Short mmCIF file of C-alpha atoms and ligand atoms in Angstrom, two decimals:
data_model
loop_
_atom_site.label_atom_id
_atom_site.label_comp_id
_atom_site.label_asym_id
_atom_site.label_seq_id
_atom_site.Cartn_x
_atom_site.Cartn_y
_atom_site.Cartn_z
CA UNK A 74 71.41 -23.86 172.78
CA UNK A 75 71.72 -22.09 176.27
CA UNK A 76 69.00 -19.61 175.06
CA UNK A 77 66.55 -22.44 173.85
CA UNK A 78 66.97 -24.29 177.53
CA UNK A 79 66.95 -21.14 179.11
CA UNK A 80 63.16 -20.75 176.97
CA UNK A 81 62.50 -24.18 177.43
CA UNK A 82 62.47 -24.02 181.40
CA UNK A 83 61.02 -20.23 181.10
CA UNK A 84 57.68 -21.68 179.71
CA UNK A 85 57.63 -24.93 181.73
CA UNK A 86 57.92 -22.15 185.01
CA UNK A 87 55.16 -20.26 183.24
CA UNK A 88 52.72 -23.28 182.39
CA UNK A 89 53.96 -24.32 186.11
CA UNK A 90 52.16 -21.17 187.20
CA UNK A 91 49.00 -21.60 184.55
CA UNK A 92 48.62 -24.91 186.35
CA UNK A 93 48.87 -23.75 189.81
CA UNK A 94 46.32 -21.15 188.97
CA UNK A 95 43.89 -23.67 187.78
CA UNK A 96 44.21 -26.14 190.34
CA UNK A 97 42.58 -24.46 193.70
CA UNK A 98 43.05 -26.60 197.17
CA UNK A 99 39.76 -25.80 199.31
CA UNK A 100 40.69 -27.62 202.37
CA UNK A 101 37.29 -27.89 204.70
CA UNK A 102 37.78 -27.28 208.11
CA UNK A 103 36.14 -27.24 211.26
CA UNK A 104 35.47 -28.53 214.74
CA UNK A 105 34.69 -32.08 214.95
CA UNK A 106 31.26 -33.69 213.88
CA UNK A 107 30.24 -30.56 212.06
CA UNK A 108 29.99 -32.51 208.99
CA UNK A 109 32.69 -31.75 207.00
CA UNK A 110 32.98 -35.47 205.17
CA UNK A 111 29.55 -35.42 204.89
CA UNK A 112 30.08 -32.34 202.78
CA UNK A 113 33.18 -33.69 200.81
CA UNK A 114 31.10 -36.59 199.81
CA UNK A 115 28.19 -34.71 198.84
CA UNK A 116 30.29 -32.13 196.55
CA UNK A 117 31.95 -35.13 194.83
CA UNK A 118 29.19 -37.11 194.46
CA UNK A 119 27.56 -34.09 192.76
CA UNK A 120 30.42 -33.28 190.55
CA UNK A 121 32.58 -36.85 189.88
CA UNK A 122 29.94 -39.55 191.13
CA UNK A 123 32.54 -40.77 194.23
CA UNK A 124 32.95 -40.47 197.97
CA UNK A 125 35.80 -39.44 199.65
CA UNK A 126 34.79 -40.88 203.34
CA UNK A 127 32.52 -41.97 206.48
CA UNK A 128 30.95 -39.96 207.77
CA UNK A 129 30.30 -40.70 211.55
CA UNK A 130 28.37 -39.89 214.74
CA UNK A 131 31.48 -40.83 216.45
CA UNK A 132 33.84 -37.66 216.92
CA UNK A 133 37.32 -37.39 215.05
CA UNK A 134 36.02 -40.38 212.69
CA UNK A 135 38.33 -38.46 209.93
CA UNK A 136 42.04 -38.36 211.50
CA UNK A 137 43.98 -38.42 207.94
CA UNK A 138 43.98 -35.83 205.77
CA UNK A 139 42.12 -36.81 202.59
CA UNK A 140 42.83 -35.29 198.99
CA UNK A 141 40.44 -36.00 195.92
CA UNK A 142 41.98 -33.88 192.95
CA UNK A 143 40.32 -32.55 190.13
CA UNK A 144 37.03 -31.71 190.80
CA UNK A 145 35.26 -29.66 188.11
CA UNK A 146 32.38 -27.35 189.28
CA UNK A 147 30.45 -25.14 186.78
CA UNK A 148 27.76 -22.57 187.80
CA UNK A 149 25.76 -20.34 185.54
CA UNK A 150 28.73 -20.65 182.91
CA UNK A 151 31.54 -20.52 185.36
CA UNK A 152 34.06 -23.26 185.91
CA UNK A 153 36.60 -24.15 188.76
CA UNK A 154 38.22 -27.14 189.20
CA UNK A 155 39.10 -27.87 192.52
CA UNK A 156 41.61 -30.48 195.04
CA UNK A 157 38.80 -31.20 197.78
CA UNK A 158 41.22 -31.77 201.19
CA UNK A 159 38.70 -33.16 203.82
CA UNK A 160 40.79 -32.60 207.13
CA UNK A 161 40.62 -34.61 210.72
CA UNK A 162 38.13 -32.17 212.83
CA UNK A 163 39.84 -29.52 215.45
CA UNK A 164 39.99 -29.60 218.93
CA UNK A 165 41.96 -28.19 221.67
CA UNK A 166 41.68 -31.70 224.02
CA UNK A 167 40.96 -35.27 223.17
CA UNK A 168 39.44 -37.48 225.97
CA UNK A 169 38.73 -41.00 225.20
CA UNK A 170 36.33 -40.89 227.52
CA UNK A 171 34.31 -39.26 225.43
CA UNK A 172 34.83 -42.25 223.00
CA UNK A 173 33.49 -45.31 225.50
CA UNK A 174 30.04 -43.96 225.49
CA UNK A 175 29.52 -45.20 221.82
CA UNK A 176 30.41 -48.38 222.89
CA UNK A 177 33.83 -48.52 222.01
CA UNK A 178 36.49 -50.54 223.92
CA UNK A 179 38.62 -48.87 226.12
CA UNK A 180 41.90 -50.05 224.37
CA UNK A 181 40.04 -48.87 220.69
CA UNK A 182 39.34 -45.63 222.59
CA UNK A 183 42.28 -45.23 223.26
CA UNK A 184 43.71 -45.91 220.01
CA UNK A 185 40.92 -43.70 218.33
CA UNK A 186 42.28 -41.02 220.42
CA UNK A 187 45.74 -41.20 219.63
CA UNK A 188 45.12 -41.24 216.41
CA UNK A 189 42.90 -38.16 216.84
CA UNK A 190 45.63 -36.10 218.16
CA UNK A 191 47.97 -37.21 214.82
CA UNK A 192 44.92 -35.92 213.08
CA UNK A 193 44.46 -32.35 214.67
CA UNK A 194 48.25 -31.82 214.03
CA UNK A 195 47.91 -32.94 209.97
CA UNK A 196 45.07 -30.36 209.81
CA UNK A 197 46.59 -27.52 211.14
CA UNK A 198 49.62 -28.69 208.92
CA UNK A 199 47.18 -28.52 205.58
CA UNK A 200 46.54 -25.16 206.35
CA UNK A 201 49.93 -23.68 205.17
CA UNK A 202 49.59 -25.66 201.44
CA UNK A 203 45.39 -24.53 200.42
CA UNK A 204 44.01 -21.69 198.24
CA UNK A 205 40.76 -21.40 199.92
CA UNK A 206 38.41 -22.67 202.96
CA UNK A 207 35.54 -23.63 203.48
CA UNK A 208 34.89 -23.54 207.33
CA UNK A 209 31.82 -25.68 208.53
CA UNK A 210 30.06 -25.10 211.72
CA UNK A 211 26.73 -27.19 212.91
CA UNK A 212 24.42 -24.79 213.31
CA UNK A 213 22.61 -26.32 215.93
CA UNK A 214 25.43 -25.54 218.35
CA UNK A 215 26.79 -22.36 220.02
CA UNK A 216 29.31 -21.21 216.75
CA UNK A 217 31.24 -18.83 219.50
CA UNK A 218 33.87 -21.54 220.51
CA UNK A 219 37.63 -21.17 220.71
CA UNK A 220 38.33 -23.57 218.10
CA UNK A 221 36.20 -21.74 215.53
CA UNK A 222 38.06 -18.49 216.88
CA UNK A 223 41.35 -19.47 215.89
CA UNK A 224 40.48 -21.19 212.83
CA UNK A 225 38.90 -17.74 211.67
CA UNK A 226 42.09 -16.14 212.54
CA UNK A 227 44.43 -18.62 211.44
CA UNK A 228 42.55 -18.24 207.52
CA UNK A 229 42.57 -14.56 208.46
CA UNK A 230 46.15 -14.26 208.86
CA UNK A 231 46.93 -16.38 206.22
CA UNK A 232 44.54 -14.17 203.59
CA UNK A 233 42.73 -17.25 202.20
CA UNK A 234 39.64 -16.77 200.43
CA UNK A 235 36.47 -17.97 203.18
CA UNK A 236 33.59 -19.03 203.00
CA UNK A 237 31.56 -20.17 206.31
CA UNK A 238 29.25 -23.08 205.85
CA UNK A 239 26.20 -23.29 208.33
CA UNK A 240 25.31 -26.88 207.93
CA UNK A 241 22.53 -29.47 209.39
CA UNK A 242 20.03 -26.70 208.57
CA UNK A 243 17.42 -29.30 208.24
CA UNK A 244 17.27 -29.53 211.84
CA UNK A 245 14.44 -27.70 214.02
CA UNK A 246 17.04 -26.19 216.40
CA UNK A 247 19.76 -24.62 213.57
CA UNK A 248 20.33 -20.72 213.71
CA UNK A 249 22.58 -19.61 210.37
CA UNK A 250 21.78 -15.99 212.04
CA UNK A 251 23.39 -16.78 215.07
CA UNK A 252 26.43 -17.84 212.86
CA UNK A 253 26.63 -14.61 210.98
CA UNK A 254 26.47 -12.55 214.18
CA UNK A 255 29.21 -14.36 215.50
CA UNK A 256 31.88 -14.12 212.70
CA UNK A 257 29.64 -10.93 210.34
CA UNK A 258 32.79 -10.30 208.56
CA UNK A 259 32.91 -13.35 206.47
CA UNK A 260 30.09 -14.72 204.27
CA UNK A 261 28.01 -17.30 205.71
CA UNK A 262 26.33 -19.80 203.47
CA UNK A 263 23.74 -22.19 205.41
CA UNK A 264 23.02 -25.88 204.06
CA UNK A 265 22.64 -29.17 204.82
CA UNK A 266 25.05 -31.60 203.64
CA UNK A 267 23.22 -34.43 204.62
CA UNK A 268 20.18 -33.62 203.14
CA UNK A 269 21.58 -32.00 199.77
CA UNK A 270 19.55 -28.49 200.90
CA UNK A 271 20.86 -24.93 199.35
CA UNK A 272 24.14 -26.69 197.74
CA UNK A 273 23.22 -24.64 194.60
CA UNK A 274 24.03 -21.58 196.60
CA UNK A 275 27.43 -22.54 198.03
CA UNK A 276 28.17 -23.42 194.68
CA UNK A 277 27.72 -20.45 193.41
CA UNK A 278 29.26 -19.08 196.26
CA UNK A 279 32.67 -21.33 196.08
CA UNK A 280 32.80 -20.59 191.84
CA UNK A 281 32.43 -16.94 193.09
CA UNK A 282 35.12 -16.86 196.12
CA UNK A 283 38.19 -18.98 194.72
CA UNK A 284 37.53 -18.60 191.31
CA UNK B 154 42.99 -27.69 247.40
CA UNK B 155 43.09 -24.87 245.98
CA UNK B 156 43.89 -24.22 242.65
CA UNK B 157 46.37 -21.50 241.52
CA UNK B 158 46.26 -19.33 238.61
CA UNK B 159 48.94 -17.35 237.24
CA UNK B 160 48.29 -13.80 235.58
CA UNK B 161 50.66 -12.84 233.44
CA UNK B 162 51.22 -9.18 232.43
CA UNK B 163 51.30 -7.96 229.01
CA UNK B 164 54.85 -6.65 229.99
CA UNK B 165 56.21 -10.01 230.51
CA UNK B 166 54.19 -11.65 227.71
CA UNK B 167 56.02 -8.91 225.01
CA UNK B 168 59.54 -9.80 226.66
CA UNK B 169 58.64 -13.57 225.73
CA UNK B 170 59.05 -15.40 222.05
CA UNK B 171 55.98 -17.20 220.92
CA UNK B 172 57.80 -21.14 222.06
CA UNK B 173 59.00 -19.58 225.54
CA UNK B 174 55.25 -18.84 225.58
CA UNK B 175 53.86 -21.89 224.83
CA UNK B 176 56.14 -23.72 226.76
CA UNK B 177 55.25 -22.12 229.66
CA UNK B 178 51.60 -22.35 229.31
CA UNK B 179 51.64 -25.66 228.64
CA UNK B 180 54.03 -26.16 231.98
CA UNK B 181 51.71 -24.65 234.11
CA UNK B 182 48.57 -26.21 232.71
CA UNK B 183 50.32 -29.92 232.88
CA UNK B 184 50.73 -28.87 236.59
CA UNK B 185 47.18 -28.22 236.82
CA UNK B 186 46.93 -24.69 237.06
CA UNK B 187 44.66 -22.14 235.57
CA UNK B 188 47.02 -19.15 233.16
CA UNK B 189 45.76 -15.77 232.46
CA UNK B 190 47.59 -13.69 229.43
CA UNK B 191 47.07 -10.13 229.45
CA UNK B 192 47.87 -9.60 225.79
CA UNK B 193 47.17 -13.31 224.75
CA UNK B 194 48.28 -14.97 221.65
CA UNK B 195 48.32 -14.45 217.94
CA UNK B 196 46.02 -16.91 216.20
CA UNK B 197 49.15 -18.31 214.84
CA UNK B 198 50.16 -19.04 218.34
CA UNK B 199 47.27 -20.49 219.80
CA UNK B 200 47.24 -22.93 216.53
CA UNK B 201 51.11 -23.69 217.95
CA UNK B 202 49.48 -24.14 221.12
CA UNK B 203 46.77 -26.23 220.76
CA UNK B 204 49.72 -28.74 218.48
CA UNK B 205 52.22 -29.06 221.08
CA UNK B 206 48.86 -29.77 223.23
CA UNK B 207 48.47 -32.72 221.26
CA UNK B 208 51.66 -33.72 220.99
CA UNK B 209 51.76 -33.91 224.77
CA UNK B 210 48.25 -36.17 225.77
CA UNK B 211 49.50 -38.69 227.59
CA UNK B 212 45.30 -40.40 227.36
CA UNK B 213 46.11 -40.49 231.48
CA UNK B 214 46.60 -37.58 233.32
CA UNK B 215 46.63 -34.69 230.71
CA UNK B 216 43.48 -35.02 228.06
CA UNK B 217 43.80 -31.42 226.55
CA UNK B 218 43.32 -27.81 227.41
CA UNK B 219 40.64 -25.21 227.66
CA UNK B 220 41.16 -22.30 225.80
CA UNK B 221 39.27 -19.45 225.52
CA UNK B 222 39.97 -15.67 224.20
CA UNK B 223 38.29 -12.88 222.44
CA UNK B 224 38.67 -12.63 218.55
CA UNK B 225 40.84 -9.94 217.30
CA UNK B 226 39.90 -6.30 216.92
CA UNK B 227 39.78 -5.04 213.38
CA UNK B 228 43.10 -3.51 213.12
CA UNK B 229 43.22 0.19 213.68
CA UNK B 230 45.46 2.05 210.96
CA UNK B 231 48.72 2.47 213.27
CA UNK B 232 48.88 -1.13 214.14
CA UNK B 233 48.89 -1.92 210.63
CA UNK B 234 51.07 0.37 209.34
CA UNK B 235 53.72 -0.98 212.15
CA UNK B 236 52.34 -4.77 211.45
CA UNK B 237 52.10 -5.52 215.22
CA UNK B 238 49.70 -7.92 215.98
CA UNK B 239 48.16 -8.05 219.62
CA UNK B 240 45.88 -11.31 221.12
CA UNK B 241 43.30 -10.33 223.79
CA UNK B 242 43.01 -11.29 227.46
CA UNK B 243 43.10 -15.54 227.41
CA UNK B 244 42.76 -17.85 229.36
CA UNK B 245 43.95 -21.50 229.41
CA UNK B 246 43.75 -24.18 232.06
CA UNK B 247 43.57 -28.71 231.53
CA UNK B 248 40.32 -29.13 230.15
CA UNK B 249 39.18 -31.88 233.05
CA UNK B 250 39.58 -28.34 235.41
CA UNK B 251 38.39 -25.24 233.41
CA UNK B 252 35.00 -25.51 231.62
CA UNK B 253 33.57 -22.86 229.71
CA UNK B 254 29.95 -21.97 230.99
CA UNK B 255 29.10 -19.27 228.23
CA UNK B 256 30.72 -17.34 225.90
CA UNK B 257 30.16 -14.09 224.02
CA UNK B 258 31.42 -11.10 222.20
CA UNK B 259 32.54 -9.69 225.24
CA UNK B 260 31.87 -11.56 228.23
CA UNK B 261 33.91 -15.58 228.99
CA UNK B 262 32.15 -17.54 231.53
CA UNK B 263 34.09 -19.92 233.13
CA UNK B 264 34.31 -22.73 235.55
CA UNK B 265 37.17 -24.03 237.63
CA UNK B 266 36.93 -27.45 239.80
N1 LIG C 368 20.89 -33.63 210.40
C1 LIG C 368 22.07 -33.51 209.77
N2 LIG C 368 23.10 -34.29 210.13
C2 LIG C 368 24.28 -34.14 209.48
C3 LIG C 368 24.44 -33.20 208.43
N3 LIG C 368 25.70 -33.29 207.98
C4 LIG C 368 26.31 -34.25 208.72
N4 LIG C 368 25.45 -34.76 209.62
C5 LIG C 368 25.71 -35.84 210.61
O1 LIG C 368 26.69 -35.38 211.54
C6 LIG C 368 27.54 -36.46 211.93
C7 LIG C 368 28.98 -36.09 211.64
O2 LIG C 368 29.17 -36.01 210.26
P1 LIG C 368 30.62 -36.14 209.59
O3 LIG C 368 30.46 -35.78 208.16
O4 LIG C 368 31.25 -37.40 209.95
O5 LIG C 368 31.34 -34.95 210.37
P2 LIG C 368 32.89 -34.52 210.30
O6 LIG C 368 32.90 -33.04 210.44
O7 LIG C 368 33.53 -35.08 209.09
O8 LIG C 368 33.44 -35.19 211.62
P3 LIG C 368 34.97 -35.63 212.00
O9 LIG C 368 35.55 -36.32 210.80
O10 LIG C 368 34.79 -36.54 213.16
O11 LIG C 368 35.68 -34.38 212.36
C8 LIG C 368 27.08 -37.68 211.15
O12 LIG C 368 26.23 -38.43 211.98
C9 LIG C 368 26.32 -37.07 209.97
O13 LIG C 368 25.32 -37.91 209.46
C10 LIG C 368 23.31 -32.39 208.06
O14 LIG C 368 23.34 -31.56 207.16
N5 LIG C 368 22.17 -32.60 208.77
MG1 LIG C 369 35.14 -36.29 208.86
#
């Protein structure tokens, strides 16, 4: 009896593990308005036909964490199946300010701005419970910032797989290179998320990385 | 008015646990003033940092921070064999005072109003 239990829980532990193996969180991360939700949406509409969010001009228009499970990819004969996390974009400050120019009201702002804050927090949070990243920048802007700096090292220190994603490639001003020369230690893969450009590659890239 | 910034030495910064440190910073910053670190933070610690920062906008008076650092060195062989992790020269100030004007592998420009 005691030895059947003890087998019993032995192979529940080891499917536990099989399970855990198979089931890869990629949380996406990065500063806000790099088009991270645009990206979530775009990998599940490829893969499952749904959308996980809206996407916004608006900074910090994702402040909850979001989590759409089971996500099967297959490249050239390889298969993962992944939990896509999109995460509330990463900033250091949060004026609403910033927030009236879009023509919100002061008092929804404000709100948006609280809110934003909760969100920052719950992505830093995520970081502690994924199996992989995938860190998007725009690549029309500078990619040296602080926030990007710490995100790097926060994945660093962690040792989670990485994989940098230059997006918004479509447009005239976007520099991948100046991405790679920034952070040339980790693989850079440059598409746009709106547009559906070089998905193939991160793809290929993600089935290769956290695989 | 002037604005005061406060250097603090990599001596005092290893004497210091990584809350005392935040703490601190985010003291001096609420106060309005500008704070150098010698030996910085560990990313670990700046992620700390920047979510007691958030914890504590008040959407008033204190809207955030400006951080800025250099990435970390690719360890040398001693420091990883003794796993002691070092940040690099930082500086942090309220974001509505310090603006970053350029930044680079090794060169932060900054402004302070
Ligand atoms: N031109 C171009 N625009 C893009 C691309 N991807 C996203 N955008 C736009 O960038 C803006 C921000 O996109 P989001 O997907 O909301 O960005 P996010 O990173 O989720 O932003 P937060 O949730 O606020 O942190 C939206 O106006 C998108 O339409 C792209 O590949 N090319
Ligand atoms: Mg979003």
């Amino acid at each position: 009896m005691g030895i059947l239990s003890a087998l019993k829980k032995k192979l529940r532990f080891l499917y536990k593990i099989f399970l855990r193996k198979d089931k890869l969180k990629i949380g996406i991360y990065g500063p806000p308005n790099a088009g991270k939700t645009t990206l979530a949406n775009r990998i599940l509409r490829d893969w499952i036909g749904e959308i996980i969010g809206t996407p916004s001009e608006i900074p910090h228009e994702t402040r909850r964490v979001k989590l759409r499970e089971g996500v099967k990819i297959q490249v050239d004969g390889k298969s993962i199946t992944i939990d896509v996390v999109d995460t509330p974009g990463i900033a250091a400050k949060v004026d609403f300010h910033d927030f009236l120019k879009y023509g919100l009201s002061e008092e929804e702002a404000k709100r948006r701005a609280k809110e934003a804050t909760e969100g920052v927090i719950e992505a830093i949070k995520w970081l502690d419970d994924l199996d992989g990243i995938l860190l998007v920048m725009d690549a029309t802007e500078d990619p040296f910032t602080q926030v990007n700096v710490t995100i790097v090292g926060n994945i660093e220190a962690r040792k989670l797989p990485l994989i940098i994603v230059a997006n918004k490639i479509d447009l005239p001003t976007a520099s991948p290179a100046r991405i790679k020369s920034a952070f040339p230690q980790h693989q850079v893969v440059p598409i746009s998320a709106l547009k559906g450009i070089n998905l193939d590659s991160l793809y290929k890239a993600m089935a290769e990385k956290f695989g | 008015m002037g604005v005061q910034v406060n250097l603090i030495s990599k001596e005092k910064l290893n004497k210091m646990g990584s809350m005392e440190k935040i703490r601190m910073i985010l003291d001096n910053v609420k106060e309005g003033k500008i704070v150098v670190l010698e030996s910085g933070l560990t990313p670990e610690e700046e992620a700390k940092l920047i979510e007691f920062t958030m914890l504590e906008i008040d959407h008033e008076k204190f809207v955030g921070i400006e951080l800025e650092s250099y990435p970390q060195r690719e360890k040398s062989l001693i420091s990883k064999i003794l796993g002691k992790k070092h940040g690099r020269l930082t500086i942090i100030g309220p974001a509505n005072r310090l603006k970053t004007i350029e930044k680079q592998e090794d060169l932060i420009k900054a402004l302070i109003t």
